Amino acid sequence: MAAGHSVDPARWRMMFGQVMARIAGRFGRVEPRATARAYLLGLLSGVERKNCWQLAEQAGHVRPGPMQRLLRYARWDADAVRDDLRAYAVDHLDADGAVLIVDETGFVKKGHASAGVQRQYTGTAGRIENFQVGVFLAYATERGRALIDRRLYLPEQSWCTDPGRRREAGIPEAVQFATKPRLAAEMITAALDAGISAAWVTGDEAYGQDPHLRLALEARGIGYVLAVACSTRVRINQGRTLVRADTVAGRLPATAWQRHSAGHGAKGPRHYDWAWVHIGTGSHRHLLIRRNRTTGELAFYLCWSPTAVTLAELVRVAGTRWSIEECFQAAKSQVGLDHYQVRHWTSWHRHITLAMLALAFLAAVAADAAPDRHHPARSNDPISLTVPEIRHLLAAVFHPLAAMPTARLLHWSAWRRQHQATARRSHYRRRLGEPAG
């Protein structure tokens, strides 16, 4: 390996061994433990569809039976592995200013037998489709982000009150109907009880509109920046009258707006105009308003913190919410989060947990390979290793005979990242209005 190169196959193999050592005790027998290792390696491979059949072929099995048994019948606790995954992500990504993010994503399914499936709306497709919906919790810091918990949403009418359907899908009797914000609150509580240190929670309107979730966070002393609808009514200047959020925004003077970046996107800083207004009776409760500098479109957030904070800090947390969307995209495109072909409650949780663990491993490798934050990058440096790039390079790490020679693989990785760095600089100059010279 070239000196100074951030790709270190020996270290990556060691890190994967550490992942397996962390979860090994969750499998009582050597056979499912070995199959779990093969399953994870398959999720990290370049296999086109990461279902049991193709993962078994990738692993060199003669039939998919062992993979299918791992998800359905083998004796192991997916929630215990989830606990290990959560601790692993924090160990490798922990940094000041950590944010917990809640959101949901849909899994398109045919038929009606898969646990929790029904025709329902999800933002994944922006329309009503035949979906399973999972509610997820992500952990995000400046070092990276990862999905650390999951709940399968069980619709009340079509599933919770149908014993026969529940029995066929293997849904435990103890599982009853819970709203998506309640599922989010359960995951946040579990993370905090496990000792995760996070100062903030953020999420979209589906969660920001729920007063029970906001009260639960305040009771735990955890600050939040939660999106709400423009019709949300707030109390201004401790007055008795409640005023719509969009009405409040319309009354603000020009001097109330400040330009801040909500974080870096693919094409540069995401600059918006921001304003904040003190609401309610508490000293640390605000309505945060974001205005698109081009279209004038507004977005609104209810904010609370146990101590005084700056507008810039609230903007930072609001901008972090998009990290979970990036997690969903990476989990589905890189480690097959939505590639499963299972119907059973247990099988869904097992596949999703292993896919989340594979994603957390990629995030840990990316954080480990990142340049020293105390030494600023030079203008001609390639971009840091990304999760997709690492997943691509793992072909040479775990399957060296099936991949192109390592030197050639590294050459193309360096070329891609240098090209991406050049494109990024061009986008940044255009976004910031700087001269190209």
Short mmCIF file of C-alpha atoms in Angstrom, two decimals, residues 26-312:
data_model
loop_
_atom_site.label_atom_id
_atom_site.label_comp_id
_atom_site.label_asym_id
_atom_site.label_seq_id
_atom_site.Cartn_x
_atom_site.Cartn_y
_atom_site.Cartn_z
CA ARG A 26 -25.16 -13.40 20.83
CA PHE A 27 -25.03 -16.68 18.88
CA GLY A 28 -25.04 -19.78 21.02
CA ARG A 29 -23.72 -22.10 18.30
CA VAL A 30 -20.85 -21.83 15.87
CA GLU A 31 -23.02 -22.49 12.78
CA PRO A 32 -25.28 -19.40 13.03
CA ARG A 33 -22.27 -17.34 14.10
CA ALA A 34 -20.42 -18.34 10.92
CA THR A 35 -23.54 -17.72 8.84
CA ALA A 36 -23.97 -14.26 10.38
CA ARG A 37 -20.39 -13.45 9.39
CA ALA A 38 -21.06 -14.61 5.82
CA TYR A 39 -24.32 -12.64 5.78
CA LEU A 40 -22.55 -9.43 6.84
CA LEU A 41 -19.79 -9.96 4.27
CA GLY A 42 -22.48 -10.47 1.64
CA LEU A 43 -24.18 -7.22 2.61
CA LEU A 44 -20.82 -5.47 2.26
CA SER A 45 -20.12 -7.09 -1.12
CA GLY A 46 -21.04 -5.92 -4.60
CA VAL A 47 -23.87 -8.45 -4.97
CA GLU A 48 -26.66 -6.78 -6.92
CA ARG A 49 -29.60 -7.98 -4.79
CA LYS A 50 -28.80 -8.81 -1.19
CA ASN A 51 -31.43 -11.44 -0.46
CA CYS A 52 -30.80 -14.91 0.99
CA TRP A 53 -30.37 -16.59 -2.39
CA GLN A 54 -27.72 -14.22 -3.70
CA LEU A 55 -25.98 -13.87 -0.33
CA ALA A 56 -25.73 -17.67 -0.13
CA GLU A 57 -24.23 -17.81 -3.63
CA GLN A 58 -21.76 -15.06 -2.68
CA ALA A 59 -20.75 -17.05 0.42
CA GLY A 60 -20.14 -20.21 -1.59
CA HIS A 61 -23.07 -22.12 -0.09
CA VAL A 62 -24.81 -24.72 -2.22
CA ARG A 63 -28.29 -23.60 -1.12
CA PRO A 64 -29.86 -20.62 0.68
CA GLY A 65 -31.03 -22.71 3.65
CA PRO A 66 -28.42 -21.51 6.18
CA MET A 67 -29.11 -17.84 5.39
CA GLN A 68 -32.86 -18.38 5.63
CA ARG A 69 -32.50 -20.21 8.96
CA LEU A 70 -30.37 -17.34 10.28
CA LEU A 71 -33.23 -14.93 9.70
CA ARG A 72 -36.12 -17.17 10.72
CA TYR A 73 -35.28 -20.09 13.03
CA ALA A 74 -31.75 -19.79 14.46
CA ARG A 75 -31.58 -18.90 18.15
CA TRP A 76 -30.27 -15.36 18.56
CA ASP A 77 -31.69 -12.08 19.79
CA ALA A 78 -31.77 -9.28 17.21
CA ASP A 79 -32.42 -6.70 19.93
CA ALA A 80 -29.24 -7.76 21.74
CA VAL A 81 -27.26 -7.37 18.49
CA ARG A 82 -28.98 -3.98 18.09
CA ASP A 83 -27.60 -3.02 21.51
CA ASP A 84 -24.11 -4.04 20.37
CA LEU A 85 -24.54 -2.07 17.14
CA ARG A 86 -25.65 1.04 19.03
CA ALA A 87 -22.61 0.87 21.34
CA TYR A 88 -20.28 0.21 18.38
CA ALA A 89 -21.55 3.25 16.47
CA VAL A 90 -21.08 5.52 19.46
CA ASP A 91 -17.59 4.12 20.15
CA HIS A 92 -16.43 5.02 16.65
CA LEU A 93 -18.44 8.17 15.88
CA ASP A 94 -18.71 9.90 19.25
CA ALA A 95 -17.97 13.63 19.24
CA ASP A 96 -19.27 16.78 20.89
CA GLY A 97 -22.64 17.99 19.69
CA ALA A 98 -24.10 14.54 18.92
CA VAL A 99 -27.67 14.58 17.59
CA LEU A 100 -30.30 11.82 17.62
CA ILE A 101 -32.55 11.89 14.55
CA VAL A 102 -35.92 10.17 14.12
CA ASP A 103 -37.57 9.42 10.80
CA GLU A 104 -39.32 6.69 8.90
CA THR A 105 -38.79 4.96 5.59
CA GLY A 106 -40.96 2.66 3.52
CA PHE A 107 -40.32 -0.78 2.07
CA VAL A 108 -42.40 -1.57 -1.02
CA LYS A 109 -43.97 -5.04 -0.79
CA LYS A 110 -46.32 -7.09 -2.93
CA GLY A 111 -49.18 -9.01 -1.35
CA HIS A 112 -50.56 -8.63 2.16
CA ALA A 113 -48.77 -11.29 4.25
CA SER A 114 -45.61 -9.39 5.27
CA ALA A 115 -45.77 -8.13 8.85
CA GLY A 116 -47.21 -4.63 9.03
CA VAL A 117 -47.77 -4.20 5.29
CA GLN A 118 -50.71 -2.21 4.02
CA ARG A 119 -51.50 0.54 1.55
CA GLN A 120 -50.24 3.63 3.36
CA TYR A 121 -48.48 6.90 2.74
CA THR A 122 -44.75 7.21 3.12
CA GLY A 123 -42.38 9.98 2.21
CA THR A 124 -40.12 7.37 0.58
CA ALA A 125 -42.35 7.41 -2.50
CA GLY A 126 -44.38 10.54 -1.71
CA ARG A 127 -47.61 8.66 -2.32
CA ILE A 128 -49.80 5.82 -1.03
CA GLU A 129 -48.34 2.41 -1.87
CA ASN A 130 -48.31 -1.12 -0.48
CA PHE A 131 -45.61 -0.59 2.16
CA GLN A 132 -44.07 -1.76 5.33
CA VAL A 133 -42.92 1.27 7.30
CA GLY A 134 -39.96 1.26 9.64
CA VAL A 135 -39.29 4.02 12.17
CA PHE A 136 -35.56 4.55 12.72
CA LEU A 137 -33.20 6.35 15.06
CA ALA A 138 -29.89 7.72 13.76
CA TYR A 139 -26.84 8.99 15.62
CA ALA A 140 -24.96 11.84 13.93
CA THR A 141 -21.78 13.74 14.79
CA GLU A 142 -19.11 15.56 12.83
CA ARG A 143 -17.33 12.17 12.53
CA GLY A 144 -20.19 10.39 10.76
CA ARG A 145 -23.68 9.02 11.10
CA ALA A 146 -25.32 5.62 11.49
CA LEU A 147 -28.72 4.04 12.08
CA ILE A 148 -28.77 2.70 15.65
CA ASP A 149 -32.33 1.48 16.25
CA ARG A 150 -35.47 0.43 14.40
CA ARG A 151 -39.14 -0.32 14.96
CA LEU A 152 -41.57 -1.88 12.48
CA TYR A 153 -44.76 0.18 12.47
CA LEU A 154 -47.86 -1.98 12.95
CA PRO A 155 -51.06 -0.35 11.58
CA GLU A 156 -53.88 -0.41 14.11
CA GLN A 157 -56.93 -1.49 12.13
CA SER A 158 -55.48 -3.88 9.58
CA TRP A 159 -53.00 -5.65 11.90
CA CYS A 160 -53.32 -4.97 15.61
CA THR A 161 -56.91 -6.20 15.83
CA ASP A 162 -56.51 -9.28 13.59
CA PRO A 163 -55.22 -12.22 15.71
CA GLY A 164 -55.02 -14.64 12.78
CA ARG A 165 -52.99 -12.29 10.65
CA ARG A 166 -50.70 -11.49 13.56
CA ARG A 167 -50.13 -15.17 14.25
CA GLU A 168 -49.23 -15.93 10.63
CA ALA A 169 -46.68 -13.12 10.60
CA GLY A 170 -45.21 -14.11 13.97
CA ILE A 171 -46.04 -10.84 15.72
CA PRO A 172 -45.60 -11.26 19.50
CA GLU A 173 -48.69 -10.81 21.65
CA ALA A 174 -46.92 -8.13 23.67
CA VAL A 175 -46.65 -5.90 20.60
CA GLN A 176 -49.58 -3.51 20.51
CA PHE A 177 -50.40 -0.47 18.44
CA ALA A 178 -48.06 2.48 18.88
CA THR A 179 -47.95 5.69 16.90
CA LYS A 180 -44.77 6.52 15.03
CA PRO A 181 -43.85 9.31 17.50
CA ARG A 182 -44.34 6.85 20.36
CA LEU A 183 -42.02 4.36 18.65
CA ALA A 184 -39.51 7.19 18.24
CA ALA A 185 -39.80 8.06 21.93
CA GLU A 186 -39.18 4.41 22.88
CA MET A 187 -35.98 4.32 20.82
CA ILE A 188 -34.72 7.63 22.20
CA THR A 189 -35.43 6.48 25.75
CA ALA A 190 -33.61 3.19 25.15
CA ALA A 191 -30.59 5.02 23.71
CA LEU A 192 -30.39 7.45 26.63
CA ASP A 193 -30.88 4.65 29.15
CA ALA A 194 -27.98 2.81 27.48
CA GLY A 195 -25.75 5.79 28.28
CA ILE A 196 -25.60 7.46 24.87
CA SER A 197 -24.61 11.09 25.26
CA ALA A 198 -26.57 13.36 22.93
CA ALA A 199 -27.62 16.93 23.56
CA TRP A 200 -30.26 17.15 20.84
CA VAL A 201 -33.07 15.36 19.03
CA THR A 202 -34.42 16.42 15.65
CA GLY A 203 -37.06 15.12 13.26
CA ASP A 204 -39.64 16.13 10.70
CA GLU A 205 -43.26 17.27 11.13
CA ALA A 206 -44.60 13.78 11.81
CA TYR A 207 -42.66 13.85 15.08
CA GLY A 208 -42.55 17.59 15.81
CA GLN A 209 -46.34 17.83 15.84
CA ASP A 210 -46.61 15.29 18.68
CA PRO A 211 -46.77 17.05 22.07
CA HIS A 212 -46.15 13.83 24.01
CA LEU A 213 -42.79 13.34 22.31
CA ARG A 214 -41.77 16.92 23.02
CA LEU A 215 -42.79 16.63 26.70
CA ALA A 216 -40.89 13.34 27.04
CA LEU A 217 -37.72 14.96 25.68
CA GLU A 218 -38.07 17.92 28.04
CA ALA A 219 -38.54 15.55 30.96
CA ARG A 220 -35.22 13.91 30.07
CA GLY A 221 -33.49 17.28 29.70
CA ILE A 222 -32.75 16.68 26.01
CA GLY A 223 -33.00 19.66 23.69
CA TYR A 224 -34.95 19.40 20.45
CA VAL A 225 -35.35 21.13 17.10
CA LEU A 226 -38.45 19.54 15.58
CA ALA A 227 -40.15 20.57 12.35
CA VAL A 228 -43.81 21.61 12.57
CA ALA A 229 -46.50 22.77 10.17
CA CYS A 230 -47.01 26.43 9.25
CA SER A 231 -50.41 26.23 10.95
CA THR A 232 -48.84 25.48 14.35
CA ARG A 233 -49.96 28.04 16.91
CA VAL A 234 -47.49 29.54 19.36
CA ARG A 235 -47.65 32.01 22.22
CA ILE A 236 -45.68 35.23 21.65
CA ASN A 237 -44.34 37.50 24.41
CA GLN A 238 -46.14 35.48 27.08
CA GLY A 239 -49.44 36.74 25.67
CA ARG A 240 -52.72 34.89 25.93
CA THR A 241 -53.39 34.70 22.20
CA LEU A 242 -51.97 31.88 20.13
CA VAL A 243 -50.65 32.93 16.73
CA ARG A 244 -50.01 30.79 13.66
CA ALA A 245 -46.34 30.22 12.88
CA ASP A 246 -46.65 31.63 9.35
CA THR A 247 -48.36 34.73 10.73
CA VAL A 248 -45.45 35.24 13.10
CA ALA A 249 -43.02 34.96 10.18
CA GLY A 250 -44.99 37.50 8.15
CA ARG A 251 -44.70 40.08 10.92
CA LEU A 252 -40.94 39.89 11.30
CA PRO A 253 -38.87 42.90 10.24
CA ALA A 254 -36.08 42.48 7.71
CA THR A 255 -33.52 42.86 10.49
CA ALA A 256 -34.79 39.66 12.17
CA TRP A 257 -33.35 37.44 9.44
CA GLN A 258 -29.78 36.17 9.48
CA ARG A 259 -27.92 34.16 6.88
CA HIS A 260 -26.57 30.83 8.14
CA SER A 261 -25.50 27.56 6.55
CA ALA A 262 -27.47 24.45 7.50
CA GLY A 263 -24.40 22.36 6.72
CA HIS A 264 -22.55 21.30 3.60
CA GLY A 265 -24.41 19.61 0.80
CA ALA A 266 -23.06 17.96 -2.34
CA LYS A 267 -22.80 21.34 -4.05
CA GLY A 268 -21.59 23.47 -1.16
CA PRO A 269 -22.95 25.18 1.96
CA ARG A 270 -26.73 25.11 2.25
CA HIS A 271 -27.36 28.78 3.04
CA TYR A 272 -30.79 29.97 4.17
CA ASP A 273 -32.20 32.98 5.94
CA TRP A 274 -33.09 32.18 9.55
CA ALA A 275 -35.04 33.90 12.29
CA TRP A 276 -35.96 32.88 15.81
CA VAL A 277 -38.69 34.11 18.10
CA HIS A 278 -39.03 33.50 21.81
CA ILE A 279 -42.30 31.69 22.56
CA GLY A 280 -44.13 30.39 25.60
CA THR A 281 -43.15 31.09 29.18
CA GLY A 282 -39.82 29.28 29.40
CA SER A 283 -36.63 31.19 28.72
CA HIS A 284 -35.23 28.59 26.30
CA ARG A 285 -38.22 27.96 24.03
CA HIS A 286 -38.21 29.26 20.47
CA LEU A 287 -39.91 29.16 17.11
CA LEU A 288 -37.16 28.76 14.48
CA ILE A 289 -38.00 29.84 10.94
CA ARG A 290 -36.06 28.98 7.79
CA ARG A 291 -36.53 30.91 4.54
CA ASN A 292 -35.26 29.75 1.17
CA ARG A 293 -33.19 32.59 -0.26
CA THR A 294 -34.40 31.90 -3.83
CA THR A 295 -38.03 30.82 -3.54
CA GLY A 296 -38.99 32.40 -0.22
CA GLU A 297 -40.40 29.07 0.96
CA LEU A 298 -40.65 28.84 4.76
CA ALA A 299 -40.08 25.97 7.18
CA PHE A 300 -40.81 26.03 10.91
CA TYR A 301 -39.33 24.32 13.98
CA LEU A 302 -40.29 24.19 17.63
CA CYS A 303 -37.15 24.35 19.76
CA TRP A 304 -36.41 23.79 23.42
CA SER A 305 -33.14 23.49 25.29
CA PRO A 306 -32.31 23.07 28.99
CA THR A 307 -29.78 25.93 28.78
CA ALA A 308 -29.33 29.02 26.65
CA VAL A 309 -28.12 28.38 23.09
CA THR A 310 -27.32 30.48 20.04
CA LEU A 311 -29.27 30.75 16.81
CA ALA A 312 -26.30 29.16 15.02
#
